[in-house]
Amino acid sequence: MSAVTVDYRNLLAIDEGEAGVDPARLAGDLGSRFREAHEDVQRARRGGSMGFFDLPRALDAAARIRRAAAGLRGRFDDVVVLGIGGSALGTRTLRDALGAGDRARGTSAAAAPHPRLHVADNVDPHSIGALLNRLDMRRTFFNVVSKSGSTTETLALYRVVAERLARDVGPDQAREHLLFTTDPRRGPLRGLAGEVGIPTLPVPPNVGGRFSVLSAVGLFPAAAAGLDVTAVLQGAARMEERCRTGELTRNPAGVVATLLHRADVERGQRVHVFMPYCDRLRSFALWVQQLWGESLGKATGLDGRPAATGPTPLPAAGATDQHSLLQLFMEGPADKVVCFLTVDAADDPIPIDDAPAPLPAFEFPEGHTLHQLIAIEHAATAAALRTRKRPNLTIRLAKLDAGALGELILLFQAATVYAGFLYGVDPLTQPGVELGKRYVHGLLGRSGYDPPRMEEANHPWQV
Ligand code: PA5
């Protein structure tokens, strides 16, 4: 039974005079257009280019990942992922949604059987320095994650860490503290692993960075931190099954993709806000931001013509950002769709004290909890947006557990590739980031790369 429901009523014109899509179109032009996109995706799957759909059922690979992760137990207090983009955001999503941060919040090493999980995805010396200074290298394991095996930021972090490991545990012991997750055949990281004997896990060649969370990229660190990766995969498999139909109103990812795409191209609503009312899903919103933005922002269409497409994904957090961004969503340009994420059940709803209050503002009806309050906050915000003709939809999780998260992940991955075909662009590529990478190589003085032409440091256009 699925834990995820997509409620898109606030994107439809149900009552007379309302903004939104005429519901008749779901079985009409929008339904037909989606069916075509679904067939495009099915064709791409058969062609072997969308390996992420198969990860939930790659049980041998999952078993190998779990075994590798189990080997860390008792030996390490901390596991650090060194990666960036799709090699980091999914891991952080799993950790934050499923609670592997708890150990970091104070449980003693003796009481907790699983290591703490950290994700180092920047080359900012302040954050990396602070993290490394907190760690006991003798009890720390590093998972270097890079599909290409050549990402400058990740390789720089590896060099920093490898040197510290050699210093603190010795050059021979250092390899006991390392595992590389990378392409099974290609890339510098793969080459180095072979040369110096560092164990590896593969990222399937047909699974791209931002679609790789359900491969060893996300599953190994999550399993090492004690998360139930089997249940994540089972949830993803359930959603994959729900997304096998080309019938729009029965396909949750199809509904999300079709209605967000339509809002953009017909109404100019090209800012797509992803707003969980659940702090554990904040990292998920950042993961969706990368998935949606990097996959759909393209200069060239599938037909080779200029496309310049791309909705702008904007993560937000409820109820917090009701006191920050909501004013803009309500009264600013009508260029947004808000996609809420809510969770029906809370482990501990936390009652609000209902003893007689000194002032009316402090009164809460008997039996009310923080969980009910956050649900009310969401309902009120969705209704207020609707009243102002600001479209929104709500993706509801019955509860936030490993299975529901797996469903949610697959839902958004599938929605992204559907949206790619609806926009007429290839959602699996990211050619726009190459030039910046070449300039980095050029500025690092690497042969074969030119640095960008830059103004002198003392140019007159600064104040
Ligand atoms: O989605 C993508 O392909 C990118 O965001 C990559 O994940 C990111 O650039 C990191 O690449 P790699 O895993 O090769 O180090």
Short mmCIF file of C-alpha atoms and ligand atoms in Angstrom, two decimals:
data_model
loop_
_atom_site.label_atom_id
_atom_site.label_comp_id
_atom_site.label_asym_id
_atom_site.label_seq_id
_atom_site.Cartn_x
_atom_site.Cartn_y
_atom_site.Cartn_z
CA MET A 1 0.00 0.00 0.00
CA SER A 2 1.42 3.34 -1.05
CA ALA A 3 2.16 6.00 1.57
CA VAL A 4 2.22 8.88 -0.92
CA THR A 5 -0.72 10.85 -2.30
CA VAL A 6 -0.57 13.75 -4.75
CA ASP A 7 -3.43 16.17 -4.08
CA TYR A 8 -3.67 18.55 -7.05
CA ARG A 9 -7.08 20.06 -6.41
CA ASN A 10 -5.57 23.53 -5.93
CA LEU A 11 -4.22 23.44 -9.48
CA LEU A 12 -7.63 22.79 -10.99
CA ALA A 13 -10.63 25.01 -11.69
CA ILE A 14 -13.22 23.00 -9.80
CA ASP A 15 -15.62 25.74 -8.69
CA GLU A 16 -16.98 28.30 -11.09
CA GLY A 17 -14.72 31.29 -11.78
CA GLU A 18 -11.60 29.67 -10.32
CA ALA A 19 -8.15 29.83 -11.86
CA GLY A 20 -6.43 26.61 -12.81
CA VAL A 21 -6.74 23.80 -15.28
CA ASP A 22 -10.14 22.66 -16.51
CA PRO A 23 -10.36 19.09 -15.11
CA ALA A 24 -11.72 17.90 -18.47
CA ARG A 25 -8.27 18.49 -19.94
CA LEU A 26 -6.77 15.73 -17.78
CA ALA A 27 -8.52 13.18 -19.96
CA GLY A 28 -8.16 15.42 -23.02
CA ASP A 29 -5.11 17.22 -24.40
CA LEU A 30 -3.01 17.00 -21.22
CA GLY A 31 -3.71 13.29 -20.91
CA SER A 32 -2.68 12.65 -24.52
CA ARG A 33 0.46 14.75 -24.21
CA PHE A 34 1.41 12.87 -21.06
CA ARG A 35 0.82 9.52 -22.73
CA GLU A 36 3.36 10.53 -25.41
CA ALA A 37 5.89 11.59 -22.76
CA HIS A 38 5.32 8.31 -20.93
CA GLU A 39 5.99 6.39 -24.14
CA ASP A 40 9.17 8.42 -24.70
CA VAL A 41 10.33 7.46 -21.21
CA GLN A 42 9.44 3.80 -21.75
CA ARG A 43 11.41 3.83 -25.01
CA ALA A 44 14.41 5.41 -23.25
CA ARG A 45 14.14 2.76 -20.53
CA ARG A 46 14.13 -0.02 -23.10
CA GLY A 47 17.12 1.65 -24.74
CA GLY A 48 18.95 1.34 -21.41
CA SER A 49 19.50 5.03 -20.69
CA MET A 50 17.36 5.32 -17.56
CA GLY A 51 18.97 2.86 -15.20
CA PHE A 52 17.63 4.61 -12.10
CA PHE A 53 14.22 3.00 -12.68
CA ASP A 54 15.84 -0.43 -12.22
CA LEU A 55 17.74 0.32 -9.00
CA PRO A 56 14.86 -0.56 -6.64
CA ARG A 57 14.98 -4.14 -7.95
CA ALA A 58 18.78 -4.47 -8.18
CA LEU A 59 18.78 -6.75 -5.14
CA ASP A 60 22.21 -8.33 -5.64
CA ALA A 61 23.82 -4.91 -5.80
CA ALA A 62 21.91 -3.86 -2.68
CA ALA A 63 23.05 -6.96 -0.80
CA ARG A 64 26.66 -6.25 -1.70
CA ILE A 65 26.28 -2.66 -0.53
CA ARG A 66 24.76 -3.77 2.79
CA ARG A 67 27.60 -6.26 3.32
CA ALA A 68 30.22 -3.59 2.67
CA ALA A 69 28.47 -1.23 5.08
CA ALA A 70 28.14 -3.90 7.77
CA GLY A 71 31.93 -4.29 7.70
CA LEU A 72 32.26 -0.81 9.22
CA ARG A 73 30.27 -1.51 12.39
CA GLY A 74 32.16 -1.27 15.60
CA ARG A 75 35.29 -0.07 13.82
CA PHE A 76 34.33 3.53 13.11
CA ASP A 77 32.49 6.30 14.94
CA ASP A 78 32.15 8.58 11.93
CA VAL A 79 31.56 8.05 8.23
CA VAL A 80 32.25 11.01 5.96
CA VAL A 81 31.04 11.18 2.37
CA LEU A 82 33.25 13.28 0.12
CA GLY A 83 31.16 14.17 -2.94
CA ILE A 84 29.22 16.99 -4.53
CA GLY A 85 25.95 17.50 -6.41
CA GLY A 86 24.25 14.19 -7.11
CA SER A 87 27.02 12.43 -5.19
CA ALA A 88 26.06 14.21 -1.96
CA LEU A 89 22.52 15.60 -1.92
CA GLY A 90 20.75 12.24 -1.97
CA THR A 91 22.83 10.93 0.92
CA ARG A 92 22.02 14.00 2.98
CA THR A 93 18.34 13.51 2.12
CA LEU A 94 18.36 9.92 3.39
CA ARG A 95 20.25 10.86 6.53
CA ASP A 96 18.13 13.85 7.46
CA ALA A 97 14.77 12.30 6.60
CA LEU A 98 15.42 9.03 8.37
CA GLY A 99 17.13 10.39 11.41
CA ALA A 100 20.72 9.20 11.24
CA GLY A 101 21.76 12.55 12.66
CA ASP A 102 20.51 11.51 16.11
CA ARG A 103 23.85 10.03 17.10
CA ALA A 104 25.49 13.37 16.34
CA ARG A 105 23.10 14.98 18.78
CA GLY A 106 24.81 13.45 21.75
CA THR A 107 24.42 9.68 22.12
CA SER A 108 27.66 8.15 23.30
CA ALA A 109 29.71 5.99 20.96
CA ALA A 110 29.34 3.03 23.30
CA ALA A 111 25.54 3.20 23.25
CA ALA A 112 25.13 3.66 19.51
CA PRO A 113 26.05 0.78 17.21
CA HIS A 114 26.19 2.84 14.02
CA PRO A 115 28.59 5.62 13.05
CA ARG A 116 27.53 9.22 12.58
CA LEU A 117 27.17 10.24 8.94
CA HIS A 118 28.62 13.48 7.57
CA VAL A 119 28.42 14.80 4.02
CA ALA A 120 31.29 17.03 2.93
CA ASP A 121 30.21 18.64 -0.34
CA ASN A 122 32.18 21.85 -0.48
CA VAL A 123 35.77 22.99 -0.61
CA ASP A 124 35.19 25.75 1.91
CA PRO A 125 38.20 25.51 4.23
CA HIS A 126 36.16 26.71 7.21
CA SER A 127 33.56 23.94 7.15
CA ILE A 128 36.00 21.23 6.11
CA GLY A 129 38.55 22.37 8.66
CA ALA A 130 35.92 22.41 11.41
CA LEU A 131 34.73 18.93 10.48
CA LEU A 132 38.19 17.38 10.24
CA ASN A 133 39.24 18.94 13.52
CA ARG A 134 36.28 17.29 15.26
CA LEU A 135 37.08 13.82 13.94
CA ASP A 136 39.35 11.18 15.35
CA MET A 137 40.97 9.94 12.16
CA ARG A 138 41.65 6.55 13.71
CA ARG A 139 37.87 6.03 14.07
CA THR A 140 36.75 7.74 10.83
CA PHE A 141 35.88 6.19 7.49
CA PHE A 142 35.79 8.18 4.24
CA ASN A 143 33.57 7.28 1.30
CA VAL A 144 34.78 9.18 -1.77
CA VAL A 145 31.85 9.39 -4.19
CA SER A 146 32.18 10.52 -7.77
CA LYS A 147 30.48 8.92 -10.75
CA SER A 148 32.95 10.47 -13.20
CA GLY A 149 35.83 10.06 -10.79
CA SER A 150 37.21 13.37 -11.96
CA THR A 151 35.32 16.08 -10.08
CA THR A 152 37.83 18.66 -8.93
CA GLU A 153 36.19 19.50 -5.60
CA THR A 154 35.87 15.85 -4.59
CA LEU A 155 39.41 14.96 -5.62
CA ALA A 156 40.77 17.96 -3.71
CA LEU A 157 38.91 16.81 -0.57
CA TYR A 158 40.29 13.32 -1.08
CA ARG A 159 43.86 14.67 -1.24
CA VAL A 160 43.35 16.60 1.99
CA VAL A 161 41.90 13.59 3.76
CA ALA A 162 44.42 11.08 2.37
CA GLU A 163 47.25 13.19 3.71
CA ARG A 164 45.68 13.40 7.17
CA LEU A 165 45.00 9.68 7.20
CA ALA A 166 48.60 8.93 6.23
CA ARG A 167 49.76 11.22 9.02
CA ASP A 168 47.41 9.93 11.72
CA VAL A 169 46.98 6.23 10.95
CA GLY A 170 49.92 5.59 8.63
CA PRO A 171 50.05 5.18 4.85
CA ASP A 172 49.37 1.44 4.89
CA GLN A 173 46.46 1.58 7.31
CA ALA A 174 44.92 4.52 5.43
CA ARG A 175 43.31 2.29 2.82
CA GLU A 176 41.30 0.55 5.57
CA HIS A 177 39.58 3.91 6.06
CA LEU A 178 38.59 4.47 2.43
CA LEU A 179 36.07 3.28 -0.12
CA PHE A 180 35.52 4.78 -3.54
CA THR A 181 32.08 4.80 -5.16
CA THR A 182 32.56 5.43 -8.86
CA ASP A 183 32.02 4.20 -12.41
CA PRO A 184 32.86 0.49 -12.66
CA ARG A 185 35.32 0.95 -15.49
CA ARG A 186 36.22 4.55 -16.15
CA GLY A 187 37.68 7.63 -14.54
CA PRO A 188 40.64 8.70 -12.42
CA LEU A 189 39.12 7.51 -9.14
CA ARG A 190 38.65 4.04 -10.60
CA GLY A 191 42.25 4.16 -11.84
CA LEU A 192 43.62 5.17 -8.45
CA ALA A 193 41.61 2.49 -6.65
CA GLY A 194 43.23 -0.16 -8.83
CA GLU A 195 46.69 1.30 -8.35
CA VAL A 196 46.70 1.68 -4.58
CA GLY A 197 44.25 -1.07 -3.63
CA ILE A 198 41.31 0.87 -2.28
CA PRO A 199 37.98 -1.01 -2.24
CA THR A 200 35.21 0.27 -4.52
CA LEU A 201 31.52 0.09 -5.16
CA PRO A 202 30.16 0.73 -8.64
CA VAL A 203 27.72 3.36 -9.88
CA PRO A 204 25.93 1.73 -12.83
CA PRO A 205 27.09 3.41 -16.06
CA ASN A 206 23.50 4.20 -17.07
CA VAL A 207 22.71 6.03 -13.81
CA GLY A 208 23.63 9.70 -13.77
CA GLY A 209 24.74 11.69 -10.71
CA ARG A 210 21.46 13.28 -9.64
CA PHE A 211 19.57 10.03 -10.33
CA SER A 212 21.99 7.90 -8.31
CA VAL A 213 20.75 8.09 -4.71
CA LEU A 214 19.33 4.56 -4.85
CA SER A 215 22.65 3.12 -6.03
CA ALA A 216 25.75 2.64 -3.86
CA VAL A 217 26.07 6.44 -3.93
CA GLY A 218 23.32 6.90 -1.35
CA LEU A 219 22.77 3.39 -0.09
CA PHE A 220 26.27 2.60 1.18
CA PRO A 221 26.58 5.59 3.53
CA ALA A 222 22.94 5.25 4.55
CA ALA A 223 23.40 1.55 5.38
CA ALA A 224 26.62 2.33 7.23
CA ALA A 225 24.64 4.78 9.37
CA GLY A 226 22.11 2.07 10.16
CA LEU A 227 19.27 3.21 7.92
CA ASP A 228 16.87 0.68 6.45
CA VAL A 229 17.95 0.82 2.82
CA THR A 230 15.93 -2.29 1.96
CA ALA A 231 12.74 -0.48 2.93
CA VAL A 232 13.82 2.57 0.90
CA LEU A 233 14.21 0.34 -2.16
CA GLN A 234 10.89 -1.39 -1.52
CA GLY A 235 9.16 1.98 -1.38
CA ALA A 236 10.84 3.08 -4.59
CA ALA A 237 9.74 -0.17 -6.25
CA ARG A 238 6.13 0.53 -5.24
CA MET A 239 6.29 3.96 -6.83
CA GLU A 240 7.99 2.61 -9.95
CA GLU A 241 5.04 0.26 -10.31
CA ARG A 242 2.54 3.09 -9.89
CA CYS A 243 4.36 5.02 -12.61
CA ARG A 244 4.07 2.25 -15.19
CA THR A 245 0.78 3.54 -16.51
CA GLY A 246 0.42 6.07 -19.30
CA GLU A 247 -2.95 7.13 -17.88
CA LEU A 248 -2.29 10.56 -16.46
CA THR A 249 -4.65 10.61 -13.50
CA ARG A 250 -3.35 7.26 -12.22
CA ASN A 251 0.34 8.16 -12.48
CA PRO A 252 1.52 10.38 -9.56
CA ALA A 253 4.76 11.43 -11.26
CA GLY A 254 2.83 12.13 -14.45
CA VAL A 255 0.46 14.47 -12.61
CA VAL A 256 3.32 16.40 -10.98
CA ALA A 257 5.25 16.73 -14.25
CA THR A 258 2.25 17.57 -16.42
CA LEU A 259 0.73 20.19 -14.15
CA LEU A 260 4.03 21.93 -13.31
CA HIS A 261 5.03 21.95 -16.98
CA ARG A 262 1.64 23.31 -18.03
CA ALA A 263 1.77 26.03 -15.37
CA ASP A 264 5.13 27.13 -16.78
CA VAL A 265 4.43 27.06 -20.51
CA GLU A 266 0.80 28.25 -20.46
CA ARG A 267 0.80 30.63 -17.50
CA GLY A 268 4.43 31.68 -17.12
CA GLN A 269 4.48 30.10 -13.64
CA ARG A 270 8.06 29.02 -13.91
CA VAL A 271 9.17 29.28 -10.32
CA HIS A 272 8.43 25.94 -8.74
CA VAL A 273 8.57 26.10 -4.97
CA PHE A 274 9.18 22.88 -3.04
CA MET A 275 8.01 23.48 0.50
CA PRO A 276 7.97 20.67 3.06
CA TYR A 277 6.06 21.16 6.31
CA CYS A 278 8.53 18.83 7.97
CA ASP A 279 12.09 19.77 8.86
CA ARG A 280 13.29 16.25 8.12
CA LEU A 281 12.41 16.89 4.46
CA ARG A 282 14.34 20.14 4.09
CA SER A 283 17.28 18.30 2.55
CA PHE A 284 14.85 16.51 0.26
CA ALA A 285 13.75 19.90 -1.10
CA LEU A 286 17.40 20.71 -1.86
CA TRP A 287 17.77 17.37 -3.61
CA VAL A 288 14.68 18.13 -5.73
CA GLN A 289 16.09 21.56 -6.50
CA GLN A 290 19.14 19.98 -8.13
CA LEU A 291 17.12 17.28 -9.88
CA TRP A 292 14.56 19.68 -11.33
CA GLY A 293 16.97 22.53 -12.11
CA GLU A 294 19.90 20.64 -13.61
CA SER A 295 17.69 18.27 -15.58
CA LEU A 296 15.31 20.79 -17.15
CA GLY A 297 17.42 23.91 -17.60
CA LYS A 298 18.67 23.44 -21.15
CA ALA A 299 19.69 25.61 -24.10
CA THR A 300 18.97 23.01 -26.76
CA GLY A 301 15.93 20.82 -27.34
CA LEU A 302 15.83 17.15 -28.26
CA ASP A 303 15.23 18.27 -31.86
CA GLY A 304 18.52 20.23 -31.83
CA ARG A 305 16.78 23.61 -31.87
CA PRO A 306 17.36 26.36 -29.28
CA ALA A 307 15.14 25.63 -26.29
CA ALA A 308 16.10 27.88 -23.35
CA THR A 309 13.78 26.00 -21.03
CA GLY A 310 13.90 25.48 -17.35
CA PRO A 311 11.61 26.19 -14.44
CA THR A 312 13.42 27.66 -11.44
CA PRO A 313 13.13 25.35 -8.42
CA LEU A 314 12.99 27.14 -5.10
CA PRO A 315 13.22 25.22 -1.82
CA ALA A 316 11.31 26.68 1.12
CA ALA A 317 10.23 25.39 4.53
CA GLY A 318 6.87 25.50 6.23
CA ALA A 319 5.85 26.90 8.61
CA THR A 320 9.14 28.84 8.93
CA ASP A 321 8.99 30.57 5.55
CA GLN A 322 5.40 31.72 6.06
CA HIS A 323 7.26 34.48 7.90
CA SER A 324 9.75 35.00 5.09
CA LEU A 325 8.72 34.06 1.55
CA LEU A 326 4.94 33.71 1.79
CA GLN A 327 4.31 37.43 1.29
CA LEU A 328 6.09 37.14 -2.05
CA PHE A 329 4.15 34.00 -2.99
CA MET A 330 0.81 35.66 -2.11
CA GLU A 331 1.27 39.10 -3.62
CA GLY A 332 4.42 39.10 -5.73
CA PRO A 333 4.52 38.16 -9.42
CA ALA A 334 2.08 35.38 -10.29
CA ASP A 335 4.93 33.27 -11.62
CA LYS A 336 4.98 30.49 -9.05
CA VAL A 337 3.49 27.13 -8.23
CA VAL A 338 3.97 25.90 -4.69
CA CYS A 339 4.44 22.18 -4.18
CA PHE A 340 3.85 21.39 -0.52
CA LEU A 341 5.05 18.22 1.18
CA THR A 342 3.28 17.11 4.34
CA VAL A 343 3.43 14.16 6.70
CA ASP A 344 0.20 12.84 8.28
CA ALA A 345 1.66 11.05 11.29
CA ALA A 346 4.28 12.16 13.82
CA ASP A 347 6.26 9.84 16.11
CA ASP A 348 5.83 12.30 18.95
CA PRO A 349 3.21 14.99 18.19
CA ILE A 350 4.18 17.01 21.33
CA PRO A 351 1.07 18.29 23.12
CA ILE A 352 0.70 22.03 23.63
CA ASP A 353 -0.07 22.86 27.24
CA ASP A 354 -3.82 23.51 27.48
CA ALA A 355 -3.92 24.66 31.10
CA PRO A 356 -5.68 28.02 31.51
CA ALA A 357 -3.53 30.66 29.82
CA PRO A 358 -2.85 34.18 31.12
CA LEU A 359 -3.77 35.79 27.77
CA PRO A 360 -5.97 34.64 24.85
CA ALA A 361 -2.97 34.50 22.45
CA PHE A 362 -1.51 31.68 24.54
CA GLU A 363 -4.64 29.54 24.45
CA PHE A 364 -4.73 26.37 22.42
CA PRO A 365 -7.75 24.08 22.37
CA GLU A 366 -7.52 21.03 24.55
CA GLY A 367 -5.61 18.17 23.02
CA HIS A 368 -3.83 20.24 20.41
CA THR A 369 -0.27 19.27 19.49
CA LEU A 370 2.57 20.83 17.54
CA HIS A 371 1.90 18.21 14.89
CA GLN A 372 -1.70 19.39 14.52
CA LEU A 373 -0.53 22.98 14.46
CA ILE A 374 1.90 22.41 11.60
CA ALA A 375 -0.86 20.60 9.69
CA ILE A 376 -3.19 23.56 10.27
CA GLU A 377 -0.45 25.95 9.13
CA HIS A 378 -0.14 24.05 5.87
CA ALA A 379 -3.91 23.83 5.30
CA ALA A 380 -4.33 27.55 5.96
CA THR A 381 -1.46 28.51 3.65
CA ALA A 382 -2.66 26.29 0.80
CA ALA A 383 -6.18 27.71 1.13
CA ALA A 384 -4.93 31.31 1.29
CA LEU A 385 -2.90 30.81 -1.87
CA ARG A 386 -5.88 29.27 -3.60
CA THR A 387 -8.12 32.16 -2.56
CA ARG A 388 -5.61 34.52 -4.17
CA LYS A 389 -5.58 32.33 -7.32
CA ARG A 390 -2.04 31.18 -6.59
CA PRO A 391 -1.75 27.54 -7.71
CA ASN A 392 -0.41 24.87 -5.39
CA LEU A 393 -0.39 21.15 -4.88
CA THR A 394 0.29 18.95 -1.88
CA ILE A 395 2.21 15.71 -1.78
CA ARG A 396 1.10 13.91 1.36
CA LEU A 397 3.02 11.19 3.12
CA ALA A 398 1.03 8.98 5.48
CA LYS A 399 4.20 8.86 7.59
CA LEU A 400 7.85 9.59 7.04
CA ASP A 401 9.63 6.27 7.10
CA ALA A 402 12.14 4.58 4.83
CA GLY A 403 9.47 3.16 2.52
CA ALA A 404 7.64 6.46 2.10
CA LEU A 405 10.92 8.25 1.39
CA GLY A 406 11.79 5.67 -1.27
CA GLU A 407 8.41 6.32 -2.91
CA LEU A 408 8.95 10.05 -2.81
CA ILE A 409 12.42 9.79 -4.33
CA LEU A 410 11.25 7.65 -7.24
CA LEU A 411 8.21 9.88 -7.73
CA PHE A 412 10.39 12.94 -8.28
CA GLN A 413 12.94 11.13 -10.43
CA ALA A 414 10.15 9.86 -12.69
CA ALA A 415 8.46 13.28 -12.72
CA THR A 416 11.74 14.84 -13.80
CA VAL A 417 12.22 12.61 -16.82
CA TYR A 418 8.56 13.02 -17.80
CA ALA A 419 9.00 16.78 -17.53
CA GLY A 420 12.13 16.53 -19.69
CA PHE A 421 10.12 15.02 -22.53
CA LEU A 422 7.24 17.47 -21.99
CA TYR A 423 9.69 20.37 -22.30
CA GLY A 424 11.38 18.59 -25.21
CA VAL A 425 14.83 18.49 -23.59
CA ASP A 426 17.19 15.73 -22.48
CA PRO A 427 16.83 15.53 -18.68
CA LEU A 428 19.90 13.32 -18.26
CA THR A 429 22.61 15.72 -19.38
CA GLN A 430 24.22 18.88 -17.95
CA PRO A 431 26.30 20.42 -20.75
CA GLY A 432 25.98 23.88 -19.23
CA VAL A 433 28.33 23.13 -16.36
CA GLU A 434 31.26 22.09 -18.58
CA LEU A 435 32.59 25.54 -19.40
CA GLY A 436 32.92 26.51 -15.75
CA LYS A 437 34.74 23.23 -15.09
CA ARG A 438 37.17 23.94 -17.95
CA TYR A 439 37.84 27.40 -16.54
CA VAL A 440 38.60 25.89 -13.12
CA HIS A 441 41.15 23.60 -14.77
CA GLY A 442 42.55 26.58 -16.67
CA LEU A 443 42.87 28.68 -13.51
CA LEU A 444 44.56 25.75 -11.77
CA GLY A 445 47.12 25.91 -14.57
CA ARG A 446 46.36 22.45 -15.95
CA SER A 447 47.65 21.76 -19.44
CA GLY A 448 45.11 21.66 -22.22
CA TYR A 449 42.77 24.16 -20.53
CA ASP A 450 42.62 27.90 -21.03
CA PRO A 451 41.72 30.16 -18.12
CA PRO A 452 38.89 32.63 -18.75
CA ARG A 453 39.76 36.14 -19.89
CA MET A 454 39.51 38.21 -16.72
CA GLU A 455 39.83 41.88 -15.88
CA GLU A 456 42.87 43.03 -13.93
CA ALA A 457 42.34 42.82 -10.16
CA ASN A 458 42.47 46.62 -9.90
CA HIS A 459 39.97 47.33 -12.70
CA PRO A 460 37.91 50.52 -12.32
CA TRP A 461 34.47 48.89 -12.18
CA GLN A 462 34.37 48.16 -8.50
CA VAL A 463 33.47 50.31 -5.56
O1 PA5 B 1 23.80 15.23 -11.67
C1 PA5 B 1 24.96 15.28 -12.01
O2 PA5 B 1 25.43 14.56 -12.91
C2 PA5 B 1 25.93 16.20 -11.29
O3 PA5 B 1 25.31 17.04 -10.41
C3 PA5 B 1 26.98 15.36 -10.56
O4 PA5 B 1 26.37 14.59 -9.57
C4 PA5 B 1 28.06 16.24 -9.92
O5 PA5 B 1 28.62 17.09 -10.87
C5 PA5 B 1 29.15 15.37 -9.33
O6 PA5 B 1 29.66 14.53 -10.31
P1 PA5 B 1 30.50 13.26 -9.97
O7 PA5 B 1 29.63 12.30 -9.27
O8 PA5 B 1 30.97 12.74 -11.28
O9 PA5 B 1 31.63 13.70 -9.11
#
